[in-house]
Amino acid sequence: LFSRIQKLVSEGKWHIMGGWYLQPDCNMPSGESFVRQILSGKKYFMSKFGVEPKTAINFDAFGHTRGLVEIMKKAGYTSYLFCRPEPDMLELPGDDFEWEGFCGSRIKMHRAYNSYESHRGEADEKIKGWMESHEGKNPGIVLWGIGNHGGGPSRVDFQKITELNNATEEWNLLHSTPEAYFSELDETTPELPVYSGILNPRYTGCYTSQIRIKQLHRQLENEMYKTEKMAVHAHVNGLIDYPYEKFEKALEDLMLIEFHDILPGSSIPAVEKFSMNLAGHALEELRQIKSRAFIALCSGLKKAEENTIPIVVYNPHPYDIEEIVECEYQLPDQNKNKEVFANPVLRCNGIRVSSQVEHEASNFNVDWRKKSVFSAFLKGNSITRFDVSIEMVERKPPVKLKETGGKFIFRNEEIEVWIGKQSGTITKYCVNGVDFIQGNAFMPLIIKDDENSWAHKEKSFNDVEGKFEVMTPEEGKKFSGILEGDVESVRVIEEGPIRTIIEAVMKYNNSYICLDYYLPTKGTKIVIKTKVYWNEKMKMLKMSVPTTLKDVEFIGQTAYGHEKLLSNGDEMVSHKWNLITDGERALSVINTGTYGSNCVNGDLRITMMRSPGYSAGKSDFSVRNAYIMPQDRFSPYIDQGEHDYEFLINAGAAADIAANVERDATIFNEKPMALSFFPTGVGEKPETLVNILSGNVEVSATKMSDDKKSIVFRVFNPNAVSVDATLEFPLFKKQFFASFVGMEFKTIMIDIESEDVYEADLMEMKM
């Protein structure tokens, strides 16, 4: 059958359309994930059929990120055929237009008439409908076909279309291709209107439904691109073979999870389990690669001295960073003396490093396992070693921060933070004398919702039904598993020279939340970790961050760019960060696995989860039953149970926050790897692969080329303005200078044999 298809393609009787790996969701994948969808698909069709499509298609995606414009153009596409959002959701300058991307690149677009499918025996009626509403239009497109997603021709429809063509004199009906349409459009309408806005919203519930899949997707993206960086670094230093096949398997899992009916969370429970299994398989493949690459990169480190425990940290980013690092390790033996406490002391190159010890992940009731938290200066793209020795002290220092006047007041040299005992929320967040919070920040709000997985027609979710409240001490003890003592439900659980952690336990109806606030002794960034036990149906959970900012711009990260989002309360979709600014001041919230949010009157609300039915849809409420879900049996609802979230909040001058938010989000999502590891003492220290010498740019991906001959670097300018950047490749003793316009990315490659450094297209061909 496959050889027959190849023959038909070569004879021009079978058209290869689109050319991607599959039709992904077009909102939530990162820019690099879109690149891989196209690169994998195009290389396949070129190798199997000798065909490279020039029109990209995504008929069923629920809206489209504007970052796709530059990605498609740099992958060799000239045009894009899509269906959503439809005219009733978004007004466009016409069915045909040019879409302008973030960096000024443009691509020809066509929004297809009345979606992608037709019902059996009714394709001719759909075509008649187009004729009636497009008098004088030439040329035009009508998509037809039967089945779940259209595309399957039927003999009865083919016959009816033939009869319609014979009966009409005004129109000539051709069974054709997207490329042919855009080619004729170039002749008839060379100048198209230009649109530079968003192609959203559409099916806004899908920005949040089945959050487990979305969080695993983000985790898999982070691990994929971080592990590739580590593996390339180790490989080109001659320390490991590059595991092409393992990466390919993991990438295929990632790309399949991004299918437009999986990642949006509109599928049945079996698909949810399937996709989570896929993610688990890919993460295990990557864990094995990452562990091997990490240990290889420890080559040349000296053996540990007597009575010391090494902690080794790898910074995958091509610039120096100072980060709070956590690492657990085992003492050589248990400390059985209850009168003293084994206190770790950390040193780097013989110099003592500020650190504190916190409760470890295990709960073995003996002084043996340790978790050190320390502030680490990490050279870019390098291994840094810390050595732990143990000193015996009388006991772990007691907590000093106490409640004052119904609140906990935390201060360092730059910030003042108040956390209310009654609310469990941040009531003051003052940065260098400026307060950014108005009301209760990180208040979990309950939003009224319904059964519909997609939210077919909703543009916003703003009907607040309730909020979480701090538990009574007895409720808090029971929920926390505390058996004795008087323990308040808002309490300090860790304190030291690195950070203070304040915990709040809250409840709403049958649901519970544990909020942990990580307050640093240096700097302005606060981390909030949230564990949610969710048992609500047909409700949405949002985290509210009301600010003192007025007349704000609401901005969110998207694929290779950032977008000005609607600030009217409508639900928006974005990636790792959101930012609101009044032009002078700004507040950013970085996440590790959420995509939906909205903003109104300076209140930024992060959508954490929603609980509709599984694959429960109803776009026409005039048919069937009044309710979507069965009314005679138990029905499972989405996202019940336990969930974890992590946020980083920062505020300050608008220019500073905007300049740093992309890099902060990259580091927060692709954290340095720390491991207690005893080096063998053999080998040589690996040479740094890449450093950014100048220019605020990101190396978002580093991989080996598909032909195994070159290293590929994807370099992105996250700024809205032009940037000149210089990249250094110490291993090859090379530098490369590049100029970027605002939000432009480039592909830089190094031929390993010739050591030539050059710019390439997305198909990894020299430009």
mmCIF file of N, CA, C and O in Angstrom, residues 458-493:
data_model
loop_
_atom_site.group_PDB
_atom_site.id
_atom_site.type_symbol
_atom_site.label_atom_id
_atom_site.label_comp_id
_atom_site.label_asym_id
_atom_site.label_seq_id
_atom_site.Cartn_x
_atom_site.Cartn_y
_atom_site.Cartn_z
ATOM 1 N N GLU A 458 -17.647 30.555 25.473
ATOM 2 C CA GLU A 458 -17.218 31.480 26.520
ATOM 3 C C GLU A 458 -15.937 32.213 26.131
ATOM 4 O O GLU A 458 -15.003 31.614 25.620
ATOM 5 N N LYS A 459 -15.915 33.489 26.427
ATOM 6 C CA LYS A 459 -14.695 34.275 26.251
ATOM 7 C C LYS A 459 -14.058 34.640 27.590
ATOM 8 O O LYS A 459 -12.895 35.032 27.622
ATOM 9 N N SER A 460 -14.827 34.516 28.672
ATOM 10 C CA SER A 460 -14.281 34.908 29.974
ATOM 11 C C SER A 460 -14.861 34.030 31.072
ATOM 12 O O SER A 460 -15.932 33.433 30.917
ATOM 13 N N PHE A 461 -14.145 33.974 32.188
ATOM 14 C CA PHE A 461 -14.570 33.260 33.389
ATOM 15 C C PHE A 461 -14.338 34.195 34.573
ATOM 16 O O PHE A 461 -13.253 34.217 35.152
ATOM 17 N N ASN A 462 -15.346 34.951 34.918
ATOM 18 C CA ASN A 462 -15.187 35.987 35.940
ATOM 19 C C ASN A 462 -16.248 35.944 37.034
ATOM 20 O O ASN A 462 -16.279 36.825 37.897
ATOM 21 N N ASP A 463 -17.113 34.934 37.005
ATOM 22 C CA ASP A 463 -18.193 34.850 37.983
ATOM 23 C C ASP A 463 -17.674 34.165 39.249
ATOM 24 O O ASP A 463 -17.651 32.940 39.356
ATOM 25 N N VAL A 464 -17.201 34.973 40.212
ATOM 26 C CA VAL A 464 -16.615 34.434 41.441
ATOM 27 C C VAL A 464 -17.718 33.871 42.331
ATOM 28 O O VAL A 464 -18.639 34.579 42.725
ATOM 29 N N GLU A 465 -17.579 32.577 42.638
ATOM 30 C CA GLU A 465 -18.586 31.893 43.459
ATOM 31 C C GLU A 465 -18.152 31.774 44.914
ATOM 32 O O GLU A 465 -18.970 31.596 45.802
ATOM 33 N N GLY A 466 -16.854 31.846 45.163
ATOM 34 C CA GLY A 466 -16.353 31.710 46.523
ATOM 35 C C GLY A 466 -14.845 31.819 46.550
ATOM 36 O O GLY A 466 -14.210 32.142 45.540
ATOM 37 N N LYS A 467 -14.255 31.543 47.698
ATOM 38 C CA LYS A 467 -12.807 31.598 47.838
ATOM 39 C C LYS A 467 -12.370 30.627 48.930
ATOM 40 O O LYS A 467 -13.164 30.235 49.802
ATOM 41 N N PHE A 468 -11.112 30.240 48.895
ATOM 42 C CA PHE A 468 -10.549 29.412 49.948
ATOM 43 C C PHE A 468 -10.325 30.265 51.191
ATOM 44 O O PHE A 468 -9.979 31.444 51.094
ATOM 45 N N GLU A 469 -10.505 29.648 52.355
ATOM 46 C CA GLU A 469 -10.307 30.336 53.627
ATOM 47 C C GLU A 469 -9.381 29.519 54.515
ATOM 48 O O GLU A 469 -9.338 28.281 54.427
ATOM 49 N N VAL A 470 -8.642 30.198 55.369
ATOM 50 C CA VAL A 470 -7.717 29.532 56.282
ATOM 51 C C VAL A 470 -8.500 28.609 57.221
ATOM 52 O O VAL A 470 -9.556 28.969 57.749
ATOM 53 N N MET A 471 -7.977 27.410 57.430
ATOM 54 C CA MET A 471 -8.617 26.447 58.322
ATOM 55 C C MET A 471 -8.478 26.886 59.780
ATOM 56 O O MET A 471 -7.556 27.626 60.140
ATOM 57 N N THR A 472 -9.378 26.394 60.599
ATOM 58 C CA THR A 472 -9.193 26.539 62.043
ATOM 59 C C THR A 472 -7.975 25.709 62.449
ATOM 60 O O THR A 472 -7.565 24.787 61.726
ATOM 61 N N PRO A 473 -7.377 26.001 63.605
ATOM 62 C CA PRO A 473 -6.218 25.194 64.024
ATOM 63 C C PRO A 473 -6.505 23.700 64.071
ATOM 64 O O PRO A 473 -5.656 22.890 63.673
ATOM 65 N N GLU A 474 -7.677 23.302 64.522
ATOM 66 C CA GLU A 474 -7.994 21.869 64.582
ATOM 67 C C GLU A 474 -8.128 21.285 63.177
ATOM 68 O O GLU A 474 -7.655 20.178 62.905
ATOM 69 N N GLU A 475 -8.792 22.014 62.278
ATOM 70 C CA GLU A 475 -8.904 21.547 60.896
ATOM 71 C C GLU A 475 -7.537 21.458 60.238
ATOM 72 O O GLU A 475 -7.232 20.504 59.513
ATOM 73 N N GLY A 476 -6.705 22.480 60.500
ATOM 74 C CA GLY A 476 -5.376 22.507 59.907
ATOM 75 C C GLY A 476 -4.507 21.362 60.389
ATOM 76 O O GLY A 476 -3.752 20.764 59.613
ATOM 77 N N LYS A 477 -4.597 21.038 61.678
ATOM 78 C CA LYS A 477 -3.827 19.911 62.215
ATOM 79 C C LYS A 477 -4.268 18.600 61.575
ATOM 80 O O LYS A 477 -3.436 17.765 61.190
ATOM 81 N N LYS A 478 -5.561 18.403 61.471
ATOM 82 C CA LYS A 478 -6.084 17.168 60.889
ATOM 83 C C LYS A 478 -5.660 17.033 59.434
ATOM 84 O O LYS A 478 -5.199 15.965 58.998
ATOM 85 N N PHE A 479 -5.806 18.121 58.665
ATOM 86 C CA PHE A 479 -5.420 18.094 57.249
ATOM 87 C C PHE A 479 -3.919 17.854 57.093
ATOM 88 O O PHE A 479 -3.474 17.114 56.223
ATOM 89 N N SER A 480 -3.108 18.462 57.966
ATOM 90 C CA SER A 480 -1.654 18.387 57.856
ATOM 91 C C SER A 480 -1.081 17.092 58.416
ATOM 92 O O SER A 480 0.113 16.828 58.244
ATOM 93 N N GLY A 481 -1.896 16.301 59.103
ATOM 94 C CA GLY A 481 -1.395 15.067 59.685
ATOM 95 C C GLY A 481 -0.587 15.284 60.944
ATOM 96 O O GLY A 481 0.306 14.500 61.260
ATOM 97 N N ILE A 482 -0.868 16.379 61.675
ATOM 98 C CA ILE A 482 -0.161 16.705 62.917
ATOM 99 C C ILE A 482 -0.930 16.098 64.089
ATOM 100 O O ILE A 482 -2.143 16.316 64.228
ATOM 101 N N LEU A 483 -0.253 15.346 64.944
ATOM 102 C CA LEU A 483 -0.916 14.590 65.995
ATOM 103 C C LEU A 483 -0.903 15.270 67.352
ATOM 104 O O LEU A 483 -1.735 14.954 68.211
ATOM 105 N N GLU A 484 0.047 16.188 67.587
ATOM 106 C CA GLU A 484 0.105 16.809 68.910
ATOM 107 C C GLU A 484 0.613 18.241 68.810
ATOM 108 O O GLU A 484 1.182 18.656 67.809
ATOM 109 N N GLY A 485 0.387 18.981 69.870
ATOM 110 C CA GLY A 485 0.857 20.358 69.934
ATOM 111 C C GLY A 485 -0.164 21.339 69.384
ATOM 112 O O GLY A 485 -1.124 20.973 68.701
ATOM 113 N N ASP A 486 0.035 22.614 69.705
ATOM 114 C CA ASP A 486 -0.809 23.694 69.192
ATOM 115 C C ASP A 486 -0.138 24.284 67.958
ATOM 116 O O ASP A 486 0.934 24.892 68.055
ATOM 117 N N VAL A 487 -0.751 24.090 66.806
ATOM 118 C CA VAL A 487 -0.162 24.538 65.545
ATOM 119 C C VAL A 487 -1.187 25.387 64.800
ATOM 120 O O VAL A 487 -2.309 24.937 64.533
ATOM 121 N N GLU A 488 -0.809 26.609 64.476
ATOM 122 C CA GLU A 488 -1.693 27.484 63.712
ATOM 123 C C GLU A 488 -1.707 27.063 62.242
ATOM 124 O O GLU A 488 -0.782 26.404 61.756
ATOM 125 N N SER A 489 -2.740 27.474 61.528
ATOM 126 C CA SER A 489 -2.876 27.094 60.118
ATOM 127 C C SER A 489 -2.086 27.997 59.181
ATOM 128 O O SER A 489 -1.988 27.713 57.994
ATOM 129 N N VAL A 490 -1.557 29.096 59.700
ATOM 130 C CA VAL A 490 -0.561 29.898 58.974
ATOM 131 C C VAL A 490 0.664 29.951 59.875
ATOM 132 O O VAL A 490 0.586 30.444 61.008
ATOM 133 N N ARG A 491 1.789 29.402 59.402
ATOM 134 C CA ARG A 491 2.940 29.215 60.284
ATOM 135 C C ARG A 491 4.251 29.284 59.512
ATOM 136 O O ARG A 491 4.278 29.057 58.295
ATOM 137 N N VAL A 492 5.328 29.590 60.230
ATOM 138 C CA VAL A 492 6.673 29.544 59.662
ATOM 139 C C VAL A 492 7.190 28.120 59.811
ATOM 140 O O VAL A 492 7.212 27.574 60.915
ATOM 141 N N ILE A 493 7.609 27.504 58.698
ATOM 142 C CA ILE A 493 8.080 26.113 58.774
ATOM 143 C C ILE A 493 9.584 25.992 58.538
ATOM 144 O O ILE A 493 10.176 24.969 58.898
#
